[in-house]
PDB file of N, CA and C in Angstrom:
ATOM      1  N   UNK L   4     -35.270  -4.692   0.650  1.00 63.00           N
ATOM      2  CA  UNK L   4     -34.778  -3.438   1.175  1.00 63.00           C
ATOM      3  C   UNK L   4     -33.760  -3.673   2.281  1.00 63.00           C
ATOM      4  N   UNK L   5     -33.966  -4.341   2.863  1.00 69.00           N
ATOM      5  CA  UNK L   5     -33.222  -5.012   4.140  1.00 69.00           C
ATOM      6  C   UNK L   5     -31.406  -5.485   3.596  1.00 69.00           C
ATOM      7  N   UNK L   6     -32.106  -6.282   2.475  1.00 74.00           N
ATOM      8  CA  UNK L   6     -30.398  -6.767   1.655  1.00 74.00           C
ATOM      9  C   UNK L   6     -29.661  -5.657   1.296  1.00 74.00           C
ATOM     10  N   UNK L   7     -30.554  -4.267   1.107  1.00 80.00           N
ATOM     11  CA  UNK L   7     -29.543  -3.360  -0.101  1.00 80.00           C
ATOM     12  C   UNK L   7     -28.758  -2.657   1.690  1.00 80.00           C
ATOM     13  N   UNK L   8     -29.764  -2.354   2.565  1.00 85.00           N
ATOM     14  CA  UNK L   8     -29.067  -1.456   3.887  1.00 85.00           C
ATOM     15  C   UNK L   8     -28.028  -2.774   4.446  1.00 85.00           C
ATOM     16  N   UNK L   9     -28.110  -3.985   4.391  1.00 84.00           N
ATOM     17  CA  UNK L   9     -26.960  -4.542   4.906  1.00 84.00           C
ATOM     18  C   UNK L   9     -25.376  -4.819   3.818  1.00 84.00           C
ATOM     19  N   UNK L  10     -26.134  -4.832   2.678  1.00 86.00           N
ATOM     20  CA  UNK L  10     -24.720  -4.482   1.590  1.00 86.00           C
ATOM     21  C   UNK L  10     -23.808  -3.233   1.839  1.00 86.00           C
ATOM     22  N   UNK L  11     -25.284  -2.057   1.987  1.00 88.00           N
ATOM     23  CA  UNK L  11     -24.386  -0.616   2.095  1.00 88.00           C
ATOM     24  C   UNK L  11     -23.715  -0.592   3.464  1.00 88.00           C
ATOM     25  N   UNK L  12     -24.104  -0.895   4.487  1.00 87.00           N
ATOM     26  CA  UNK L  12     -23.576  -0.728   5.846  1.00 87.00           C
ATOM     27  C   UNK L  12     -21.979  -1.434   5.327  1.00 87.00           C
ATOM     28  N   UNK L  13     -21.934  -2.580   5.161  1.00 88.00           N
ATOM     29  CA  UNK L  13     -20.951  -3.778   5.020  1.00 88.00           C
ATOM     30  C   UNK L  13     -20.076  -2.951   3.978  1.00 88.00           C
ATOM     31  N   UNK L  14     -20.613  -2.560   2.863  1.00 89.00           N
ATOM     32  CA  UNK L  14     -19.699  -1.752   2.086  1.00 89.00           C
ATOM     33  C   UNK L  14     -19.197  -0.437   2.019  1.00 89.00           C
ATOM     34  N   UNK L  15     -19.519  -0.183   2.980  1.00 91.00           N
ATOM     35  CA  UNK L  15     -18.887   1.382   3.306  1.00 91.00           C
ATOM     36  C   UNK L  15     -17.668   0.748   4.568  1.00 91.00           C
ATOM     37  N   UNK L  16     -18.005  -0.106   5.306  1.00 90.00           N
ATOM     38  CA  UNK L  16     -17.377  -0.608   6.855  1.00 90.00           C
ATOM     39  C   UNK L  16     -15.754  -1.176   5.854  1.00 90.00           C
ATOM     40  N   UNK L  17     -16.529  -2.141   4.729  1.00 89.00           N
ATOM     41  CA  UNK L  17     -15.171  -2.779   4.360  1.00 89.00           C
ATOM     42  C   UNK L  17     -14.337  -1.605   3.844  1.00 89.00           C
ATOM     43  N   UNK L  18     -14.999  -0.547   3.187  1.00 90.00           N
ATOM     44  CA  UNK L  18     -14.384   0.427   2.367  1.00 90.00           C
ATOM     45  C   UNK L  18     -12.975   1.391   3.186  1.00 90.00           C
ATOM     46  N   UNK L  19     -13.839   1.419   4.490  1.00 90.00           N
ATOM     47  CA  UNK L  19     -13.340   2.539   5.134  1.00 90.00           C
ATOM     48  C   UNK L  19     -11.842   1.859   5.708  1.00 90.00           C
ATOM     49  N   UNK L  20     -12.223   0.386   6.514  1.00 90.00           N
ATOM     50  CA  UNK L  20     -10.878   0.033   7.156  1.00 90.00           C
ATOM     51  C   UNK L  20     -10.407  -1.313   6.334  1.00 90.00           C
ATOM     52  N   UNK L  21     -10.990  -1.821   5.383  1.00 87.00           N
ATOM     53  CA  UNK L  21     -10.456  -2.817   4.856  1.00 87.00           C
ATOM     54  C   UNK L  21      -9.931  -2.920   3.313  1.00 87.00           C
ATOM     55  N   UNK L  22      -9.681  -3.966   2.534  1.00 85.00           N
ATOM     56  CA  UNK L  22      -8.908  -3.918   1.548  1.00 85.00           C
ATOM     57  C   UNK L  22      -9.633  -4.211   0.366  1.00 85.00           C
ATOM     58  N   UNK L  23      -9.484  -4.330  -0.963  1.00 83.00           N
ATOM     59  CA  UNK L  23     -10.473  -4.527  -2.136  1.00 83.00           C
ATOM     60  C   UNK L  23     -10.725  -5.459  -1.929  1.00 83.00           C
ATOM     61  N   UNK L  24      -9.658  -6.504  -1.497  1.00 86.00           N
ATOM     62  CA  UNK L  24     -10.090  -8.670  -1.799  1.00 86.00           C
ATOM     63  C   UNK L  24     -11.065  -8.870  -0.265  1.00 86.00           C
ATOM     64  N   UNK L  25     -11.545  -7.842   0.216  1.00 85.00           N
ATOM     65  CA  UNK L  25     -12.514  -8.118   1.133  1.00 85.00           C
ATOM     66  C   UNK L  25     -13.853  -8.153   0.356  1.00 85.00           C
ATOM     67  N   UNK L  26     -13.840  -7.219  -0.562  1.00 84.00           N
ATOM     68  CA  UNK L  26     -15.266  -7.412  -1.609  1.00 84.00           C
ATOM     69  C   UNK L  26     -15.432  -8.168  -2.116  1.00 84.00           C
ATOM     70  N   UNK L  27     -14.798  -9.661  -1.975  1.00 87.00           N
ATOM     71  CA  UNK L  27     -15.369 -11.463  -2.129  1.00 87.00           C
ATOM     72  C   UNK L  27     -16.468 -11.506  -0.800  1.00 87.00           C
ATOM     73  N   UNK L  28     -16.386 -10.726   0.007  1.00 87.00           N
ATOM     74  CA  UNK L  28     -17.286 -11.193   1.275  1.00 87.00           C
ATOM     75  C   UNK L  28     -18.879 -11.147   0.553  1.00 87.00           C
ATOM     76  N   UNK L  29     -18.912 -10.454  -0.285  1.00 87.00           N
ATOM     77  CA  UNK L  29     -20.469 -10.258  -0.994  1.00 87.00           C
ATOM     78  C   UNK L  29     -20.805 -11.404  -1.687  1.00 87.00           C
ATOM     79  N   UNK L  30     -19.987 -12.266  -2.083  1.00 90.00           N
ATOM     80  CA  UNK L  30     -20.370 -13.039  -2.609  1.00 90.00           C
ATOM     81  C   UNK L  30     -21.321 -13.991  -2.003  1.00 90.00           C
ATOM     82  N   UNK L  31     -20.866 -14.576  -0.742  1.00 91.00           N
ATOM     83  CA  UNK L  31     -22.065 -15.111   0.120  1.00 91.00           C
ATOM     84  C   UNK L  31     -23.376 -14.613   0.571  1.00 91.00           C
ATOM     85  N   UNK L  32     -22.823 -13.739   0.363  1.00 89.00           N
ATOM     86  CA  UNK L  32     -23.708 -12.722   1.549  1.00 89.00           C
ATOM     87  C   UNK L  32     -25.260 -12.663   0.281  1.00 89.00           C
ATOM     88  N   UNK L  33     -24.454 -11.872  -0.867  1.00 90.00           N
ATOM     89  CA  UNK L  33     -25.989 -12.226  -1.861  1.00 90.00           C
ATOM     90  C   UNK L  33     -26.248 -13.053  -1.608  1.00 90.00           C
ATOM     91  N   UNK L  34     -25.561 -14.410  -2.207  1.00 92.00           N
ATOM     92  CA  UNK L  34     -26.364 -15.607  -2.842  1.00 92.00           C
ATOM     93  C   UNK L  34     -26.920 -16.130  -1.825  1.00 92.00           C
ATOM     94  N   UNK L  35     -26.793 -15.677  -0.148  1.00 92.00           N
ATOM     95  CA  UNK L  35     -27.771 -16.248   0.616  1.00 92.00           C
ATOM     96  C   UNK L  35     -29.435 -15.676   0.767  1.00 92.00           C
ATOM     97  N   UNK L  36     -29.433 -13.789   0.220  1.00 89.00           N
ATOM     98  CA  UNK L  36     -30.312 -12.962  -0.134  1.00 89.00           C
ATOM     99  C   UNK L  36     -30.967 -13.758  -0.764  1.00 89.00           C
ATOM    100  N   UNK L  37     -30.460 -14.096  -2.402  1.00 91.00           N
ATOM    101  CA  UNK L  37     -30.868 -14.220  -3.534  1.00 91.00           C
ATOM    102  C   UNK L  37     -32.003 -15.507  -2.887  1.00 91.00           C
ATOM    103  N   UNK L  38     -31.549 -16.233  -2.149  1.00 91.00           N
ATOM    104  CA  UNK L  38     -31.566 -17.563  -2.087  1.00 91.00           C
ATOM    105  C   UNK L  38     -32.898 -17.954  -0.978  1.00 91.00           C
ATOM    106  N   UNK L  39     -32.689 -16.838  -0.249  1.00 90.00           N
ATOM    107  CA  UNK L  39     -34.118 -16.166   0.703  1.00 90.00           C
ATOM    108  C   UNK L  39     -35.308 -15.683  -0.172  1.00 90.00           C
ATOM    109  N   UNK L  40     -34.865 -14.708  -0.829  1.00 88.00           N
ATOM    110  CA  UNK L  40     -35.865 -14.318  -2.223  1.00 88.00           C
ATOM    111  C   UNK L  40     -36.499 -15.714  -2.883  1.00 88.00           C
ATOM    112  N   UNK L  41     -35.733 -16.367  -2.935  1.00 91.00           N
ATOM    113  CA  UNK L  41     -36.051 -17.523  -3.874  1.00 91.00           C
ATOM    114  C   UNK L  41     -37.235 -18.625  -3.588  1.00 91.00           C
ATOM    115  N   UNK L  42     -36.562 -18.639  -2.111  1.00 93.00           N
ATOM    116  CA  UNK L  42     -37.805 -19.335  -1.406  1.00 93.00           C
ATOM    117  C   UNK L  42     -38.928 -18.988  -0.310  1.00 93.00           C
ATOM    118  N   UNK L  43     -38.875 -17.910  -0.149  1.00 92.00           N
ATOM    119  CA  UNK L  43     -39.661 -17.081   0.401  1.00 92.00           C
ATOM    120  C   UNK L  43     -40.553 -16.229  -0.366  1.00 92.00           C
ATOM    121  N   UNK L  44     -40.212 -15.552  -1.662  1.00 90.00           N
ATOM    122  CA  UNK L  44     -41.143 -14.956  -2.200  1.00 90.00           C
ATOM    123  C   UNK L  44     -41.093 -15.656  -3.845  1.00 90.00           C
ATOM    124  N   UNK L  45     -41.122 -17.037  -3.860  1.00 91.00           N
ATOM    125  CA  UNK L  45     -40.970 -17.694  -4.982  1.00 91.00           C
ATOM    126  C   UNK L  45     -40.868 -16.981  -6.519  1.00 91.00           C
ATOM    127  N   UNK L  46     -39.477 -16.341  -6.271  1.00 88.00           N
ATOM    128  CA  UNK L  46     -39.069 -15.182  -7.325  1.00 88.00           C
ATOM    129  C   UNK L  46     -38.591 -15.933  -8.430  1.00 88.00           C
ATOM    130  N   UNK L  47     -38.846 -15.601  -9.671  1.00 91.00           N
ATOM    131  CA  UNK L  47     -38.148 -16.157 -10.912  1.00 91.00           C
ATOM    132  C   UNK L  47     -36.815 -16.073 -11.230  1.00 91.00           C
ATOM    133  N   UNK L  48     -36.507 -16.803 -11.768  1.00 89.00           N
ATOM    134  CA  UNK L  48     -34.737 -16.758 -12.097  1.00 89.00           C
ATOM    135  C   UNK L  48     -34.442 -15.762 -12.599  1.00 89.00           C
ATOM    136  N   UNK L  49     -34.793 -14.564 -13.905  1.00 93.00           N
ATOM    137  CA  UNK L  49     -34.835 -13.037 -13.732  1.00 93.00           C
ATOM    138  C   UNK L  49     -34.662 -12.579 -12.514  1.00 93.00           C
ATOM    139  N   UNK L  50     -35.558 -12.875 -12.220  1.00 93.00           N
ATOM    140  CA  UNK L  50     -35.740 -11.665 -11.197  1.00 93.00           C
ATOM    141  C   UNK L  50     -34.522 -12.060 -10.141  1.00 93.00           C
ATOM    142  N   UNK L  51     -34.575 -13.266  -9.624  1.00 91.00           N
ATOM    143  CA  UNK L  51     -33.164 -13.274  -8.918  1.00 91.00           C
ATOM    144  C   UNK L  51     -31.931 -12.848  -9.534  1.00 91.00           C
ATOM    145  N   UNK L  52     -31.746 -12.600 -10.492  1.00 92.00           N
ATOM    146  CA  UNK L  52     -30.792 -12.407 -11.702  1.00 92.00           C
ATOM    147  C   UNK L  52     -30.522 -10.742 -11.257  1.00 92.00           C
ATOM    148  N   UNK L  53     -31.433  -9.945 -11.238  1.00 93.00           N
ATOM    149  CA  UNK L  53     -31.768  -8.819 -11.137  1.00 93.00           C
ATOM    150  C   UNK L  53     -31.641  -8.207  -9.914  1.00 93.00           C
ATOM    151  N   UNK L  54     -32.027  -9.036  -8.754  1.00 92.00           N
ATOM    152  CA  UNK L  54     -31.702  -8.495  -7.336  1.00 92.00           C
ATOM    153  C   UNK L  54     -30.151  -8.887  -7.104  1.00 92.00           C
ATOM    154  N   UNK L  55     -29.965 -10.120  -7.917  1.00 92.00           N
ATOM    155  CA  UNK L  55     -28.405 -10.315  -6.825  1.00 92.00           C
ATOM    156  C   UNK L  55     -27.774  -8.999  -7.461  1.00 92.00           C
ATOM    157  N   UNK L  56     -27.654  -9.147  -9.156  1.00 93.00           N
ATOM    158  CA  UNK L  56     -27.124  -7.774  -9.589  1.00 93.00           C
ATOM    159  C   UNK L  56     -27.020  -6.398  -8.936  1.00 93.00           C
ATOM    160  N   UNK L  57     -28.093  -5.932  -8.492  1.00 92.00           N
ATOM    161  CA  UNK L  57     -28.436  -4.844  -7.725  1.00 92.00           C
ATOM    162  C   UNK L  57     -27.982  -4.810  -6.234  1.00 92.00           C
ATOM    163  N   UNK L  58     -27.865  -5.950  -5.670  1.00 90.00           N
ATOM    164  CA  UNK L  58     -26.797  -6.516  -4.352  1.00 90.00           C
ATOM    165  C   UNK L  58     -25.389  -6.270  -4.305  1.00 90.00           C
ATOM    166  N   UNK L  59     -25.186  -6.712  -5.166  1.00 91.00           N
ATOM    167  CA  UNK L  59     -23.341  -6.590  -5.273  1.00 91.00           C
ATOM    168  C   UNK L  59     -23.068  -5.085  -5.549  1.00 91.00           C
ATOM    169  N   UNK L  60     -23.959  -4.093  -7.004  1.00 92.00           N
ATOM    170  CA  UNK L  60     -23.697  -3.171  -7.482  1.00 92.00           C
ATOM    171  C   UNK L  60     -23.630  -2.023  -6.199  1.00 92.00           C
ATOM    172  N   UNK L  61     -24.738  -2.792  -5.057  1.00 90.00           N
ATOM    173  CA  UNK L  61     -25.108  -1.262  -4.102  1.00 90.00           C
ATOM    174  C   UNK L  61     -23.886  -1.744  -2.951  1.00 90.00           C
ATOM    175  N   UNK L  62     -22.966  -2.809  -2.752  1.00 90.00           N
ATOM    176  CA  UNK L  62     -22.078  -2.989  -1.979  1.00 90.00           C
ATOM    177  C   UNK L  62     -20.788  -2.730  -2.863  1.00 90.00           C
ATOM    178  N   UNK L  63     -20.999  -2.577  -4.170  1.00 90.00           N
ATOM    179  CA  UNK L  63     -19.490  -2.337  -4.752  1.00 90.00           C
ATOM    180  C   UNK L  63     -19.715  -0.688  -4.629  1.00 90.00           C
ATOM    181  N   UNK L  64     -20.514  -0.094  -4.893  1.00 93.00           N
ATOM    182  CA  UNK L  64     -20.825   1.698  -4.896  1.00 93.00           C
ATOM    183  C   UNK L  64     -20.524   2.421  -3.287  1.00 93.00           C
ATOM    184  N   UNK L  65     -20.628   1.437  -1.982  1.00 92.00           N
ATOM    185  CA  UNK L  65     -20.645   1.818  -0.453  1.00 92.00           C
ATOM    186  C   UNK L  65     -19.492   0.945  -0.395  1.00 92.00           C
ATOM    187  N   UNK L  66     -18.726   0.481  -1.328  1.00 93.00           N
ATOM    188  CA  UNK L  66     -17.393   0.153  -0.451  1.00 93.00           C
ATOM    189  C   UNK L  66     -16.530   1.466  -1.043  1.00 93.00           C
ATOM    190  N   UNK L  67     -16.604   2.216  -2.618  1.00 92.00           N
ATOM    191  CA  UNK L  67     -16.150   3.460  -3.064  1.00 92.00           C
ATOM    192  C   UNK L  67     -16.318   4.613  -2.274  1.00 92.00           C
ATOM    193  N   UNK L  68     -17.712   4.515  -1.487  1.00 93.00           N
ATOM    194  CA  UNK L  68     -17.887   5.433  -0.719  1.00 93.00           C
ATOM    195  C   UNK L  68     -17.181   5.307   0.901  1.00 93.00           C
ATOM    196  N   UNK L  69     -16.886   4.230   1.089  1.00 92.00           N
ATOM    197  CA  UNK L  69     -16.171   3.876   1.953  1.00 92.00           C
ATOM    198  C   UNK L  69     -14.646   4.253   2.256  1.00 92.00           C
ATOM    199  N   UNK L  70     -14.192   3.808   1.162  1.00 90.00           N
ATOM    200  CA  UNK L  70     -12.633   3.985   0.267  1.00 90.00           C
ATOM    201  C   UNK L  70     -12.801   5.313   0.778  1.00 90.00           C
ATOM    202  N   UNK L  71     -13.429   6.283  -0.256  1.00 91.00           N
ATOM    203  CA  UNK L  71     -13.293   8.181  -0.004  1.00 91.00           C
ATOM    204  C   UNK L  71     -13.217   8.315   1.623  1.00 91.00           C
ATOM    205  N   UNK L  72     -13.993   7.878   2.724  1.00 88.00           N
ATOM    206  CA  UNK L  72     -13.968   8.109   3.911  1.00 88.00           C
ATOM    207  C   UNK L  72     -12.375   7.895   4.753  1.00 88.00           C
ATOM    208  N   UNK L  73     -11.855   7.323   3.451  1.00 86.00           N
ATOM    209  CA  UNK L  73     -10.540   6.799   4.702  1.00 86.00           C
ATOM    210  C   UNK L  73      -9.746   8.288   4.456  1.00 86.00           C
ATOM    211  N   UNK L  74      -8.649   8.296   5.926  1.00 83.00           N
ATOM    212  CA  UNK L  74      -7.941   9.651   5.840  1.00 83.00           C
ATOM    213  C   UNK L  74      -6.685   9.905   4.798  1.00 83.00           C
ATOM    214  N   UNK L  75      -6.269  11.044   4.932  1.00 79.00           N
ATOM    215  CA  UNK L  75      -5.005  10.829   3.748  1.00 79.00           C
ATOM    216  C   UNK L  75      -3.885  10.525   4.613  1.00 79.00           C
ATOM    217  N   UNK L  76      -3.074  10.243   4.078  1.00 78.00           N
ATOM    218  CA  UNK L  76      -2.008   9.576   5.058  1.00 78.00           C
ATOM    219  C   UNK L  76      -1.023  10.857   5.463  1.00 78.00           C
ATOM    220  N   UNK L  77      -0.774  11.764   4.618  1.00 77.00           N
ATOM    221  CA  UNK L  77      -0.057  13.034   5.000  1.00 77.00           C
ATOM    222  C   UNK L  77      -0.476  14.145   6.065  1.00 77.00           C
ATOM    223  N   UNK L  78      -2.015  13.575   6.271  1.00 66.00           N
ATOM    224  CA  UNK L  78      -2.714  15.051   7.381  1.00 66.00           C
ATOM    225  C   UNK L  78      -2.486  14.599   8.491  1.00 66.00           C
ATOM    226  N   UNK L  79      -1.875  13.698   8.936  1.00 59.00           N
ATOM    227  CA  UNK L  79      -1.743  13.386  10.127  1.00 59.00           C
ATOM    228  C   UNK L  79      -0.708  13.924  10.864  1.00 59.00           C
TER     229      UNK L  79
END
């Protein structure tokens, strides 16, 4: 639960002031999750399969929601 609120925080933050090729930053960021999961709650390769999936998907969905937050460039 902890991984999905630090994806969404991170992916709304990159969304709002940063650029798409910032959404490589997830890439670490799971596989260090995944990798905590792995040895901490001795999770199966599914199942890590399944959380990183669900990692990236809930930081690619809060960086879209991010994106929408930025202003339009004409109301200013």
């Amino acid at each position: 639960m902890k991984g999905m609120m630090l994806n969404a925080l991170l992916g709304v933050m990159l969304g709002r002031f940063g650029s798409v090729w910032r959404l490589l930053v997830f890439v670490p960021i799971v596989a260090a999750e995944v990798g905590y999961g792995l040895c901490v709650y001795n999770l199966s390769a599914g199942a890590c399969l399944r959380r990183g999936t669900a990692l990236l998907i809930c930081g690619q969905l809060a960086f879209l929601l991010g994106a929408l937050l930025r202003p339009i460039a004409n109301q200013r």
